[in-house]
Amino acid sequence: MGLYIRLAWRNLLRNKKRSSVTALGITLGIGFCITTLAIMDGLSHDLITGTTQGQVGHIQVHEQDYLAKRQLQQTIENNSQVVAELRELSSVKAAAARLYSFGYLSKGNKSIGVSLLGVEPEHERQVTSLAEQIIDGSFLSQPTPWPKGQALSEEQLALDEQLTEQAIANAFAELDGLDTTSSELQSHTNELIDTLAPLPFSLPNVILGVKLAKNLQANVGDEITLLFETAQGAQQSLDLQVAGISRQGTDLIDRTRMIFHIQDLQKLLQLPNQSHEIAISTIDLNKVDLAQQVISDVLAASYPKLSVQTWSQLRPDILALIQSNQALMGTLVFIIFLIAGVGVMNAMLVSVMERRKELSLLKALGLKGPNVVWLVTIETLVLTFVASIAGLVMGVVLGSYLQKYGWDISQFGEFSLAGVGMTSALKAKLTLNNLFIPVIVMFVIALLAALYPAFSAARLLPAQGMRAS
Amino acid sequence: MIKLNQINKIFSDKHQSFHCLKDLNLEVKQGEFTVIAGPSGSGKSTLLNIIGLLDKPSSGSYEFDGQNVAKLNNNQLADIRREKIGFVFQAYNLMPVLTALENTEMIMEFCNVDKKVRRQRAMETLEAVGLGEFKNRFPAQLSGGQQQRVAVARAIAAQPLLVVADEPTANLDSHSTESLLDLMQSLNQELGVTFLFSSHDPRVIDRAHRVVHLQDGQIVKDVCTNNNDQQVAV
C-alpha cells in the first residue's frame, strides 16, 4: 500500500498544473455543495420555524369540521378545561387558545375589512413569536374589565316582546313605503342590550398589523371602531384602542390582522369560554408525531369532536415546498458533482495515456491488472482526498459565515415563502450531514470516474506498451 | 530452465499478418550468459518478450522452470515474471518518480518482502552496482549508464532465476557498456543468475558464453563460445 500511495502522490506532483486544476474543480464542487446544502437547510429550518413559531405552533386542536368550514359557531367548548388538560401532558411545552372572526374597522372616514384574532397573551408567548412581532407600542397583557350582564326582569322581558312585535310591524310597514323611524324603539332596545351585554369599563386594547395601521392612519393610542357580528348574528359596533402595531412579515396578515385578548373577543362575539383553536408547542419538534398521538388519545375519551393536527398536516404546502427545494438542490448538487466527475475522469485519462510506458513497465515487472486498477484508483482517491479537505475548509468557512451573518436579501424587498414571512438574511445551517454527504458523494463519483482510465491502464499489454514506448 | 518448442509468433491486423517467429526451438540452461543476436527485424525482441513472458506465442509450447507457461493467463504470467524474472530494457525504463533505492526495491515490495529485508537487499545491490552513494537520486538526476545500472540492480535485487535484457547497451557509451557488462558477468558468475540478452552489439556478443543467431524469425546459428571455459558446441 505504501508504494501505491507514494507512486500516486508523486505522480500527482509531477504535473502540478493539471492536478491543481482538477483538485480545484473538486474543491469548488465540494465547497459550494456544502454551502448550498447549508443554505437549503437554513431555509428549511427558517420555513419550519417561521411556520411553527409564526402562528401555527407544532400542533393544533380544533372542532373536527372547523378547518373545512371555519364557521364562527364551530368552537371548542369548555375551552379552559381542555387547555388545562393539555398543559398537564409531559410532551406539551405550552398551549394557547385562539378565537377567530371577521369585522369591519374604521377610523375617521377610512374603513377596512379585518380578520380578528383573540389570543391568550401569556401562553401565546410560549407557543409563537407573536409578541416579538410588535414594532410599536406593547403586546397585550390583561383582558379589559367588563361588567357582568344581567338577566332581564319580567317587566323587561315583556318590553322585549313588545319591542320585537313593534319591530316586525315596522318592517312590514317599511315594505309598504311608510316611514317607521322611531328613536324610542332604538333607545329601549339599547337599554335592554346594555343590561344583557354591557359595554366594557374601558376601551379594549388591540394590536394592528403594520399595513393595516398605515392604511387606516392609526397610531398607538388611537381610538378605532369595529363593526362585527356576534355568534347569534347580531351586528354590533365597539370602540377600541390601539395598544401596539405588529409586523408578521406576510403581506396579507400585516394588511388585515387585528389581535385581541381572547377574553375580550369572547365577550364581543358572545362565545364565553370557547375557542376555535388551541395551538400547542411540544417539547421536541422532531417527535411531533408522537406528541400528536398522545394528545389525540387523551382528547378522544372526553372530547370526541375534537381533532388534532401537526404543523405539516396543517401546512402541507410548506412541507411540499421544503421537499421540492431539497429535490431542486439535490439536482443542482448532482450536476456540480457530475461536472467535477468528468473533470476527474479527463485528468486521469490523460494521465494514464501519458504514462502508458510506465504502467506497462509495471505490468512487465509483475504487477497484475487489478493492481494497476488499484494504482490509478488510489491516485484518484489521493487527489480527491486532498481536494476534499480544501473543499471542506471552504465549505465550513463559507457556511459558518452565512450561518452567523446570513446572506442579506433585503434589497429584494420583503420576502415570504408560502405565506411564511422570512428574515431579511438567508441564514445557513451547517450540519454534519451537510459537511460529509458532499465529500462522500464526491468520493463515489471520483471512484466511478477513475474506473474507465483505471481499466484502460489495466488492459495495457506489457509487451505492447513497451513496444509503443 | 527454458525450453521452447516449435514456437511461432504471428502479428496480424485486419489487412495483413506478419510471421515473426517460425517453428523456433531453443533451450537455455540455468546459469547461462546467452546473447540472441541478429539484425533489426530478425525477431530478437519478440523472442525475448516470449521468453520473458511479456508476450504469448501464437503456437508452440514453452516450458519455463519446469512449468508449461504457454497456456497460462495474464495474472499467472505476471506472478512468474514478478518472482522469477528480472528485466533490463534498452531505454532503462525506471520509474521517474522513485529514487534509485526505491526503484531497486520496487519489485520486492510487489512481492511483499519485509521492509527491513528489502531495504537492506536493495542497498547491497545498489552498492554492488556501484551506486550506493546515489541511492536517493531520481532517474533524471543520473547519467544513462547509471540509470542502466539501477535497472540491473532492480532486475537482480529480487533474486530472479533469469534476467532478460533487451539491447541493454544500445544507449550507452563504450565505457558504460564495458562497466555494465563487467557487472552482469560478475553477477552471473557469483550468483549463478541466468542472463539472456538480445543484442547486435559486438562488445556484448564477445562476452557471451553462447550466441544464438536469429534471422527472419529462425535460428540460423547457435554457438557456444570459449568464454567462461566453455567449448564451442555448434
XYZ file of C-alpha atoms in Angstrom:
703
model
C 0.000 0.000 0.000
C 2.866 2.343 0.880
C 4.357 2.079 -2.594
C 0.999 2.685 -4.243
C 0.351 5.821 -2.211
C 3.914 7.038 -2.789
C 3.569 6.479 -6.520
C 0.147 8.121 -6.561
C 1.281 11.179 -4.622
C 4.445 11.713 -6.655
C 2.608 11.175 -9.929
C 0.133 13.863 -8.937
C 3.001 16.209 -8.122
C 4.630 15.506 -11.484
C 2.023 17.568 -13.284
C 1.201 20.155 -10.672
C -0.827 22.341 -13.001
C -3.138 19.563 -14.137
C -3.514 18.115 -10.651
C -4.191 21.593 -9.219
C -6.881 22.391 -11.781
C -8.584 19.040 -11.200
C -8.303 19.444 -7.433
C -9.677 22.981 -7.712
C -12.732 21.607 -9.519
C -13.299 19.092 -6.723
C -12.632 21.712 -4.022
C -15.061 24.209 -5.537
C -17.614 21.453 -6.116
C -17.496 20.288 -2.505
C -17.207 23.817 -1.074
C -20.221 25.124 -2.982
C -22.218 21.973 -2.356
C -21.664 22.249 1.392
C -22.671 25.919 1.267
C -25.694 25.216 -0.919
C -26.883 22.389 1.322
C -26.316 24.560 4.413
C -28.359 27.404 2.883
C -31.018 24.881 1.904
C -31.156 23.503 5.436
C -31.175 27.042 6.820
C -34.085 27.902 4.530
C -35.966 24.742 5.521
C -35.252 25.475 9.178
C -36.465 29.081 8.760
C -39.577 27.870 6.954
C -40.400 25.360 9.685
C -39.579 27.847 12.443
C -41.477 30.601 10.648
C -44.455 28.291 10.286
C -44.453 26.867 13.790
C -43.370 29.974 15.689
C -45.012 32.447 13.334
C -48.517 31.301 14.100
C -49.172 27.609 13.571
C -47.345 26.106 16.559
C -46.279 22.461 16.478
C -49.754 21.002 16.882
C -53.279 22.411 16.767
C -56.586 21.219 18.166
C -59.899 22.175 16.509
C -63.514 21.197 16.433
C -63.426 18.354 13.900
C -65.010 20.248 10.961
C -63.632 23.677 11.727
C -60.738 23.582 9.254
C -63.075 22.653 6.389
C -65.828 25.235 7.070
C -64.339 27.778 9.504
C -67.714 28.854 10.863
C -67.924 31.104 13.913
C -70.065 28.593 15.775
C -67.647 25.658 15.320
C -65.906 26.209 18.616
C -64.100 24.149 21.210
C -66.438 24.254 24.171
C -65.124 24.147 27.734
C -62.015 25.785 26.348
C -60.354 26.441 29.713
C -60.784 22.817 30.779
C -59.426 21.387 27.517
C -56.424 23.731 27.589
C -55.724 22.905 31.223
C -55.718 19.161 30.446
C -53.374 19.688 27.520
C -50.945 21.742 29.599
C -50.561 18.861 32.002
C -49.203 16.483 29.356
C -45.453 15.862 29.563
C -44.936 16.217 25.819
C -46.650 19.622 25.800
C -44.477 22.651 26.491
C -47.250 25.234 26.187
C -50.799 25.538 24.876
C -52.627 28.708 23.844
C -56.284 29.054 22.842
C -57.367 31.286 19.960
C -60.604 32.686 18.649
C -61.208 33.948 15.109
C -63.741 36.181 13.414
C -64.106 38.996 10.919
C -65.141 42.593 11.196
C -65.106 45.980 9.655
C -62.728 48.514 11.136
C -62.994 52.255 10.719
C -61.181 55.385 11.799
C -62.329 58.755 10.641
C -63.513 58.342 7.081
C -61.415 55.206 6.405
C -62.864 51.681 6.692
C -61.189 48.317 6.124
C -62.257 44.690 6.432
C -60.206 42.903 9.092
C -59.654 39.424 10.472
C -59.966 39.217 14.252
C -57.711 37.016 16.318
C -58.165 36.513 20.025
C -55.152 35.175 21.921
C -54.067 34.322 25.436
C -51.071 36.675 25.602
C -49.132 34.960 28.401
C -49.467 31.500 26.790
C -49.148 32.706 23.209
C -45.673 33.996 24.069
C -44.628 30.412 24.808
C -46.111 28.962 21.623
C -45.369 31.513 18.915
C -43.348 34.653 18.420
C -46.447 36.820 18.068
C -45.356 39.036 20.984
C -41.929 39.557 19.392
C -43.505 40.937 16.237
C -44.534 44.174 17.964
C -42.728 47.104 16.344
C -44.565 49.903 18.158
C -46.425 50.051 21.466
C -46.735 46.900 23.511
C -48.249 43.444 23.304
C -51.482 42.614 25.081
C -51.454 41.612 28.724
C -54.645 41.705 30.768
C -58.207 41.431 29.436
C -60.364 44.543 29.571
C -62.522 44.784 32.724
C -66.045 44.095 31.626
C -69.234 44.391 33.734
C -71.271 41.257 34.028
C -74.513 41.148 32.034
C -77.756 40.686 33.936
C -80.778 38.575 33.141
C -83.872 40.583 32.105
C -86.640 41.117 34.658
C -90.199 40.061 33.851
C -91.045 43.650 33.068
C -88.052 43.913 30.725
C -88.903 40.604 29.084
C -92.398 41.891 28.381
C -90.884 45.087 26.984
C -88.544 42.986 24.829
C -91.503 41.083 23.450
C -93.359 44.288 22.771
C -90.359 45.840 21.056
C -89.956 42.734 18.914
C -93.550 42.878 17.766
C -93.223 46.582 17.034
C -90.026 45.950 15.054
C -91.796 43.296 12.967
C -94.707 45.628 12.371
C -92.330 48.405 11.375
C -90.590 46.089 8.967
C -93.868 45.291 7.200
C -94.784 48.964 7.210
C -91.469 49.793 5.598
C -92.274 47.329 2.846
C -95.476 49.324 2.238
C -93.434 52.501 1.920
C -94.409 54.057 5.235
C -91.948 55.976 7.410
C -91.391 53.959 10.612
C -88.476 55.816 12.142
C -88.712 55.557 15.901
C -85.929 56.797 18.214
C -87.867 55.463 21.168
C -87.766 51.893 19.872
C -83.985 52.095 19.337
C -83.256 53.637 22.758
C -85.316 50.963 24.564
C -83.591 48.261 22.577
C -80.177 49.697 23.511
C -81.146 49.766 27.171
C -82.030 46.072 27.056
C -78.747 45.223 25.245
C -76.776 47.174 27.851
C -78.445 45.129 30.558
C -77.750 41.796 28.870
C -74.282 42.591 27.413
C -72.950 45.793 28.889
C -70.042 47.730 27.350
C -66.594 47.379 28.948
C -65.404 49.830 31.588
C -62.566 50.909 29.313
C -61.768 50.548 25.641
C -60.397 47.063 24.809
C -56.783 47.088 23.618
C -55.923 45.668 20.219
C -52.851 45.107 18.071
C -52.968 46.132 14.411
C -50.926 44.752 11.537
C -48.411 47.317 10.332
C -50.002 47.823 6.916
C -53.483 47.854 8.367
C -52.421 50.625 10.747
C -50.797 52.521 7.904
C -53.837 52.222 5.645
C -56.107 53.291 8.478
C -53.642 56.019 9.532
C -53.912 54.678 13.061
C -51.167 55.006 15.650
C -50.629 53.573 19.103
C -53.157 55.130 21.477
C -55.671 55.996 18.732
C -59.322 55.046 19.014
C -60.858 52.951 16.264
C -64.326 51.498 15.769
C -65.103 47.885 14.957
C -68.314 46.699 13.385
C -68.803 42.987 13.956
C -71.350 40.230 14.191
C -71.934 38.160 17.309
C -72.265 34.388 17.274
C -76.006 34.932 17.488
C -75.943 37.027 14.315
C -76.464 40.435 15.925
C -74.466 43.245 14.392
C -72.708 45.463 16.886
C -70.039 48.102 16.996
C -67.454 48.829 19.637
C -64.758 51.433 20.138
C -61.257 50.047 20.659
C -57.834 51.436 21.441
C -54.645 50.633 19.509
C -52.103 49.218 22.007
C -49.482 48.116 19.528
C -48.514 47.573 15.935
C -47.019 44.296 14.708
C -45.061 43.163 11.677
C -45.500 39.469 10.917
C -43.756 39.673 7.558
C -46.553 38.333 5.387
C -48.346 40.967 3.366
C -51.859 39.557 3.796
C -51.553 39.246 7.579
C -49.917 42.646 8.073
C -52.676 44.180 5.959
C -55.705 42.585 7.641
C -54.990 41.225 11.119
C -56.189 42.672 14.388
C -55.344 40.915 17.668
C -57.464 40.921 20.829
C -57.132 39.409 24.232
C -59.185 36.212 23.825
C -61.475 37.141 26.712
C -62.314 40.461 25.049
C -63.139 38.744 21.783
C -65.161 36.079 23.596
C -67.231 38.904 25.114
C -67.609 40.658 21.778
C -68.650 37.554 19.912
C -70.660 36.249 22.869
C -68.733 32.978 22.898
C -67.900 32.581 26.589
C -65.191 30.012 27.412
C -64.977 28.967 23.771
C -62.172 28.980 21.236
C -61.667 27.911 17.642
C -58.165 26.657 18.003
C -55.642 25.534 20.588
C -52.059 25.936 19.398
C -49.533 23.715 21.124
C -45.775 23.855 21.414
C -44.238 20.442 22.101
C -41.056 19.628 23.988
C -39.360 18.216 20.871
C -40.385 19.251 17.352
C -38.702 16.123 15.972
C -41.138 13.980 17.979
C -44.222 15.920 16.988
C -45.960 12.841 15.544
C -45.599 11.032 18.851
C -46.959 14.060 20.726
C -49.901 14.211 18.303
C -50.727 10.604 19.077
C -50.591 11.211 22.829
C -52.815 14.310 22.593
C -55.292 12.527 20.311
C -55.533 9.636 22.755
C -56.083 11.953 25.725
C -58.756 14.050 23.989
C -60.540 11.146 22.316
C -62.101 9.934 25.565
C -63.582 13.216 26.829
C -63.818 15.319 23.697
C -64.569 13.066 20.733
C -65.486 16.005 18.488
C -62.013 17.492 18.610
C -59.308 16.734 16.047
C -55.524 17.085 16.370
C -53.156 18.050 13.539
C -49.419 18.588 13.289
C -47.899 21.618 11.595
C -47.084 19.600 8.478
C -50.688 18.404 8.215
C -51.907 21.955 8.661
C -49.416 23.381 6.182
C -48.691 20.593 3.663
C -47.700 23.334 1.222
C -44.705 24.179 3.448
C -43.639 20.556 3.609
C -44.049 20.239 -0.167
C -42.049 23.447 -0.636
C -39.229 22.128 1.548
C -39.228 18.795 -0.282
C -39.274 20.408 -3.732
C -36.445 22.760 -2.688
C -34.458 19.775 -1.486
C -35.092 17.940 -4.762
C -34.037 21.029 -6.722
C -30.876 21.444 -4.682
C -30.175 17.730 -4.952
C -30.322 18.038 -8.738
C -28.051 21.077 -8.650
C -25.559 19.283 -6.421
C -25.660 16.247 -8.707
C -24.895 18.419 -11.745
C -21.990 20.088 -9.928
C -20.610 16.683 -8.996
C -21.125 15.340 -12.490
C -19.042 18.199 -13.902
C -16.358 17.614 -11.278
C -16.503 13.872 -12.056
C -15.985 14.477 -15.779
C -13.021 16.692 -14.864
C -11.528 13.934 -12.731
C -12.064 11.336 -15.445
C -10.485 13.580 -18.053
C -7.449 14.277 -15.870
C -6.951 10.624 -15.013
C -7.448 9.507 -18.593
C -4.826 11.970 -19.858
C -2.544 10.939 -17.015
C -2.919 7.249 -17.925
C -2.370 7.927 -21.633
C 0.779 9.875 -20.845
C 2.081 7.116 -18.605
C 1.337 4.112 -20.786
C 5.039 3.330 -20.857
C 5.360 3.374 -17.075
C 2.168 1.441 -16.487
C 3.130 -1.223 -18.990
C 6.566 -1.344 -17.339
C 4.894 -2.031 -14.012
C 2.888 -4.795 -15.649
C 6.057 -6.148 -17.232
C 7.682 -6.220 -13.803
C 4.863 -8.348 -12.485
C 2.054 -6.047 -11.418
C -1.310 -7.648 -12.164
C -4.237 -5.926 -13.884
C -6.204 -5.437 -10.643
C -3.103 -3.899 -9.038
C -2.885 -1.393 -11.885
C -6.597 -0.567 -11.437
C -5.870 -0.050 -7.745
C -2.844 2.142 -8.510
C -4.836 4.503 -10.757
C -7.759 4.454 -8.327
C -5.518 5.338 -5.390
C -4.135 8.230 -7.389
C -7.697 9.485 -7.895
C -8.526 8.940 -4.237
C -5.419 10.787 -3.061
C -6.294 13.711 -5.334
C -9.918 13.641 -4.144
C -8.824 13.361 -0.506
C -6.580 16.416 -0.671
C -9.142 18.406 -2.654
C -11.909 17.300 -0.283
C -10.048 18.675 2.723
C -9.704 22.003 0.922
C -13.378 21.785 -0.101
C -14.389 21.018 3.497
C -12.432 24.022 4.747
C -14.014 26.221 2.085
C -17.495 24.896 2.876
C -17.023 25.326 6.630
C -15.702 28.893 6.243
C -18.440 29.953 3.810
C -21.150 28.040 5.666
C -20.081 29.383 9.080
C -20.066 32.940 7.758
C -23.554 32.502 6.317
C -24.676 30.766 9.498
C -23.505 33.696 11.592
C -24.239 36.687 9.387
C -26.623 35.296 6.795
C -26.960 36.374 3.198
C -28.614 39.779 3.131
C -31.508 39.707 0.665
C -33.220 42.837 1.988
C -32.510 44.659 -1.274
C -35.034 42.337 -2.927
C -37.749 43.641 -0.577
C -39.836 41.703 1.910
C -39.528 38.017 1.415
C -42.114 35.410 2.240
C -42.486 31.818 1.123
C -45.879 30.120 1.081
C -47.200 32.833 3.355
C -44.379 32.456 5.855
C -42.537 35.688 6.489
C -38.782 35.139 6.185
C -35.998 37.161 7.734
C -34.122 39.631 5.534
C -30.975 37.492 5.756
C -30.921 33.915 4.469
C -29.096 32.011 7.161
C -27.240 28.791 6.513
C -27.370 25.826 8.864
C -24.246 23.679 8.928
C -24.787 20.083 9.966
C -22.570 17.007 9.875
C -24.723 15.695 7.029
C -24.129 18.886 5.046
C -20.395 18.503 5.547
C -19.895 14.842 4.869
C -22.540 13.965 2.285
C -20.832 16.096 -0.441
C -17.464 14.560 0.437
C -18.800 11.007 0.363
C -20.695 11.615 -2.880
C -17.577 13.195 -4.407
C -15.503 10.165 -3.449
C -18.054 7.834 -5.028
C -18.179 9.933 -8.210
C -14.369 10.216 -8.330
C -14.126 6.436 -7.921
C -16.591 5.893 -10.749
C -14.748 8.459 -12.862
C -11.457 6.643 -12.210
C -12.802 3.272 -13.328
C -12.554 3.863 -17.072
C -8.971 5.220 -17.001
C -8.004 2.520 -14.495
C -9.380 -0.320 -16.593
C -7.810 1.221 -19.699
C -4.489 1.096 -17.870
C -5.100 -2.452 -16.679
C -5.801 -3.598 -20.238
C -2.348 -2.475 -21.416
C -0.329 -5.480 -22.520
C 3.174 -5.248 -21.093
C 4.922 -6.116 -24.347
C 2.734 -3.820 -26.443
C 3.148 -0.995 -24.011
C 6.918 -1.365 -24.051
C 6.924 -1.539 -27.822
C 4.844 1.655 -28.073
C 7.384 3.451 -25.939
C 15.323 -23.809 -17.485
C 13.912 -22.515 -20.770
C 12.572 -24.935 -23.343
C 10.939 -23.514 -26.469
C 9.414 -25.996 -28.865
C 8.035 -25.147 -32.320
C 7.309 -21.540 -31.304
C 5.513 -19.377 -33.847
C 4.521 -15.763 -33.436
C 2.287 -14.101 -35.968
C 1.314 -10.428 -35.711
C -1.795 -9.628 -37.678
C -4.402 -6.961 -38.116
C -7.400 -6.569 -40.421
C -5.313 -6.078 -43.518
C -2.153 -8.125 -43.122
C -0.248 -10.573 -40.992
C 3.451 -10.931 -40.238
C 5.065 -14.217 -39.327
C 7.703 -13.030 -36.868
C 8.968 -16.299 -35.356
C 8.855 -19.536 -37.308
C 8.915 -23.004 -35.704
C 11.593 -21.903 -33.289
C 13.242 -24.347 -30.895
C 15.571 -23.206 -28.134
C 16.812 -24.496 -24.808
C 18.617 -22.383 -22.214
C 20.140 -23.882 -19.103
C 20.446 -22.390 -15.638
C 23.477 -20.084 -15.298
C 23.960 -19.384 -18.990
C 25.100 -15.971 -20.232
C 23.479 -16.053 -23.644
C 23.065 -13.471 -26.362
C 20.407 -13.619 -29.039
C 21.967 -11.790 -31.934
C 20.645 -10.765 -35.270
C 19.831 -7.816 -37.477
C 16.915 -5.482 -36.841
C 13.595 -7.152 -37.598
C 15.011 -10.646 -37.127
C 12.653 -11.254 -34.159
C 15.087 -10.822 -31.259
C 12.830 -8.618 -29.143
C 9.784 -10.756 -29.916
C 11.629 -13.886 -28.850
C 12.844 -12.173 -25.708
C 9.306 -10.963 -24.937
C 8.038 -14.524 -25.218
C 10.874 -15.904 -23.107
C 10.292 -13.120 -20.556
C 6.530 -13.936 -20.550
C 5.690 -10.432 -21.733
C 4.014 -11.866 -24.814
C 2.445 -15.180 -25.727
C 3.408 -17.311 -28.709
C 0.814 -17.874 -31.430
C 1.621 -21.588 -31.307
C 4.146 -23.984 -29.838
C 4.991 -24.905 -26.288
C 7.129 -23.091 -23.780
C 8.412 -24.617 -20.579
C 9.898 -22.233 -18.026
C 11.495 -23.589 -14.874
C 9.779 -26.915 -15.436
C 6.336 -25.375 -15.953
C 4.413 -25.172 -19.233
C 3.619 -21.479 -19.447
C 2.173 -21.195 -22.958
C -1.402 -21.531 -21.740
C -1.210 -19.515 -18.520
C -3.420 -16.454 -18.139
C -2.100 -12.908 -17.768
C -2.225 -12.879 -13.961
C -0.394 -16.192 -13.688
C 2.264 -14.920 -16.098
C 2.563 -11.723 -14.034
C 3.195 -13.827 -10.910
C 6.044 -15.706 -12.610
C 7.547 -12.509 -14.043
C 7.463 -10.842 -10.650
C 9.008 -13.734 -8.750
C 11.362 -15.362 -11.225
C 12.365 -12.938 -13.978
C 14.263 -9.660 -13.938
C 14.169 -7.224 -16.840
C 16.623 -4.722 -18.226
C 15.353 -2.604 -21.085
C 17.076 -0.624 -23.772
C 15.563 2.662 -22.594
C 16.311 1.889 -18.902
C 12.605 2.227 -18.066
C 12.937 3.268 -14.466
C 10.017 4.790 -12.605
C 10.821 8.500 -12.818
C 9.014 9.328 -9.549
C 11.025 6.839 -7.481
C 14.609 7.208 -6.281
C 17.343 4.743 -7.259
C 16.829 2.891 -3.981
C 13.033 2.829 -4.344
C 13.313 1.616 -7.935
C 15.644 -1.143 -6.769
C 13.337 -2.359 -4.020
C 10.116 -1.890 -6.022
C 9.742 -5.495 -7.199
C 10.465 -6.803 -3.715
C 7.724 -4.515 -2.464
C 5.385 -6.022 -5.052
C 6.383 -9.415 -3.619
C 5.591 -8.197 -0.084
C 9.166 -8.761 1.132
C 9.615 -7.402 4.649
C 10.572 -3.735 4.605
C 13.794 -4.196 6.547
C 14.920 -7.128 4.416
C 14.132 -5.477 1.106
C 15.724 -2.186 2.120
C 18.936 -3.982 3.104
C 18.969 -6.129 -0.017
C 18.272 -3.139 -2.283
C 21.041 -1.181 -0.615
C 23.502 -4.067 -1.006
C 22.558 -4.459 -4.667
C 22.967 -0.727 -5.307
C 26.373 -0.914 -3.618
C 27.194 -3.901 -5.829
C 26.438 -1.924 -8.990
C 28.467 0.968 -7.610
C 25.613 3.382 -6.973
C 25.337 3.272 -3.206
C 26.016 6.942 -2.875
C 23.333 7.774 -5.475
C 20.535 5.896 -3.713
C 18.401 8.992 -3.142
C 18.707 10.349 -6.643
C 15.835 10.227 -9.061
C 16.478 8.740 -12.541
C 16.525 12.208 -14.113
C 19.478 13.050 -11.830
C 21.551 10.081 -13.095
C 23.519 9.519 -16.307
C 22.399 6.918 -18.884
C 24.947 4.415 -17.652
C 23.976 4.964 -14.043
C 20.298 4.560 -14.891
C 21.012 1.281 -16.627
C 22.949 0.126 -13.549
C 19.906 0.922 -11.424
C 17.828 -1.088 -13.913
C 20.226 -4.012 -13.458
C 20.059 -3.581 -9.684
C 16.266 -3.621 -9.878
C 16.369 -6.740 -12.067
C 18.606 -8.745 -9.733
C 17.654 -7.404 -6.288
C 14.645 -9.710 -6.068
C 16.974 -12.643 -6.815
C 15.311 -13.921 -10.010
C 16.162 -17.123 -11.862
C 16.505 -15.290 -15.141
C 17.437 -11.775 -16.223
C 16.154 -10.791 -19.649
C 17.968 -7.813 -21.137
C 16.714 -6.280 -24.351
C 19.570 -4.376 -26.030
C 20.826 -3.158 -22.649
C 23.856 -1.351 -24.067
C 22.203 0.283 -27.062
C 22.124 3.725 -25.454
C 25.404 3.531 -23.568
C 28.887 4.795 -24.403
C 31.699 2.237 -24.548
C 32.956 2.908 -21.020
C 29.469 2.446 -19.548
C 28.944 -0.634 -21.731
C 32.116 -2.294 -20.508
C 31.369 -1.447 -16.938
C 27.780 -2.781 -17.227
C 28.924 -5.997 -18.896
C 31.547 -6.487 -16.177
C 28.821 -6.110 -13.632
C 26.415 -8.541 -15.264
C 29.133 -11.058 -15.903
C 30.238 -10.985 -12.294
C 26.639 -11.384 -11.122
C 26.286 -14.346 -13.458
C 29.425 -15.946 -12.125
C 28.962 -15.142 -8.460
C 25.212 -15.610 -8.088
C 24.553 -18.051 -10.920
C 21.832 -15.834 -12.357
C 20.942 -16.773 -15.936
C 21.304 -13.833 -18.325
C 19.610 -13.716 -21.705
C 20.359 -10.723 -23.928
C 19.163 -9.559 -27.258
C 21.859 -7.527 -28.936
C 23.817 -6.959 -32.070
C 26.499 -5.101 -30.159
C 29.827 -6.965 -30.750
C 31.002 -5.961 -27.262
C 28.101 -7.882 -25.767
C 28.471 -10.811 -28.161
C 32.182 -11.072 -27.304
C 31.347 -11.543 -23.618
C 28.612 -14.172 -24.159
C 29.017 -17.868 -23.415
C 26.567 -18.660 -26.104
C 25.332 -16.704 -29.097
C 22.092 -17.619 -30.805
C 21.876 -16.014 -34.241
C 18.416 -15.180 -35.433
C 17.385 -14.253 -38.941
C 13.863 -13.822 -40.316
C 12.403 -15.416 -37.230
C 14.517 -18.521 -37.340
C 17.678 -19.625 -35.539
C 20.380 -19.817 -38.146
C 23.339 -20.401 -35.831
C 23.728 -21.403 -32.180
C 27.339 -21.012 -30.990
C 28.884 -21.740 -27.629
C 31.991 -19.610 -27.235
C 35.064 -20.407 -25.122
C 34.232 -17.682 -22.653
C 33.884 -18.909 -19.131
C 35.870 -22.032 -20.048
C 33.122 -23.445 -22.225
C 33.645 -25.203 -25.510
C 32.319 -24.324 -28.935
C 29.358 -26.652 -29.338
C 27.863 -25.860 -32.696
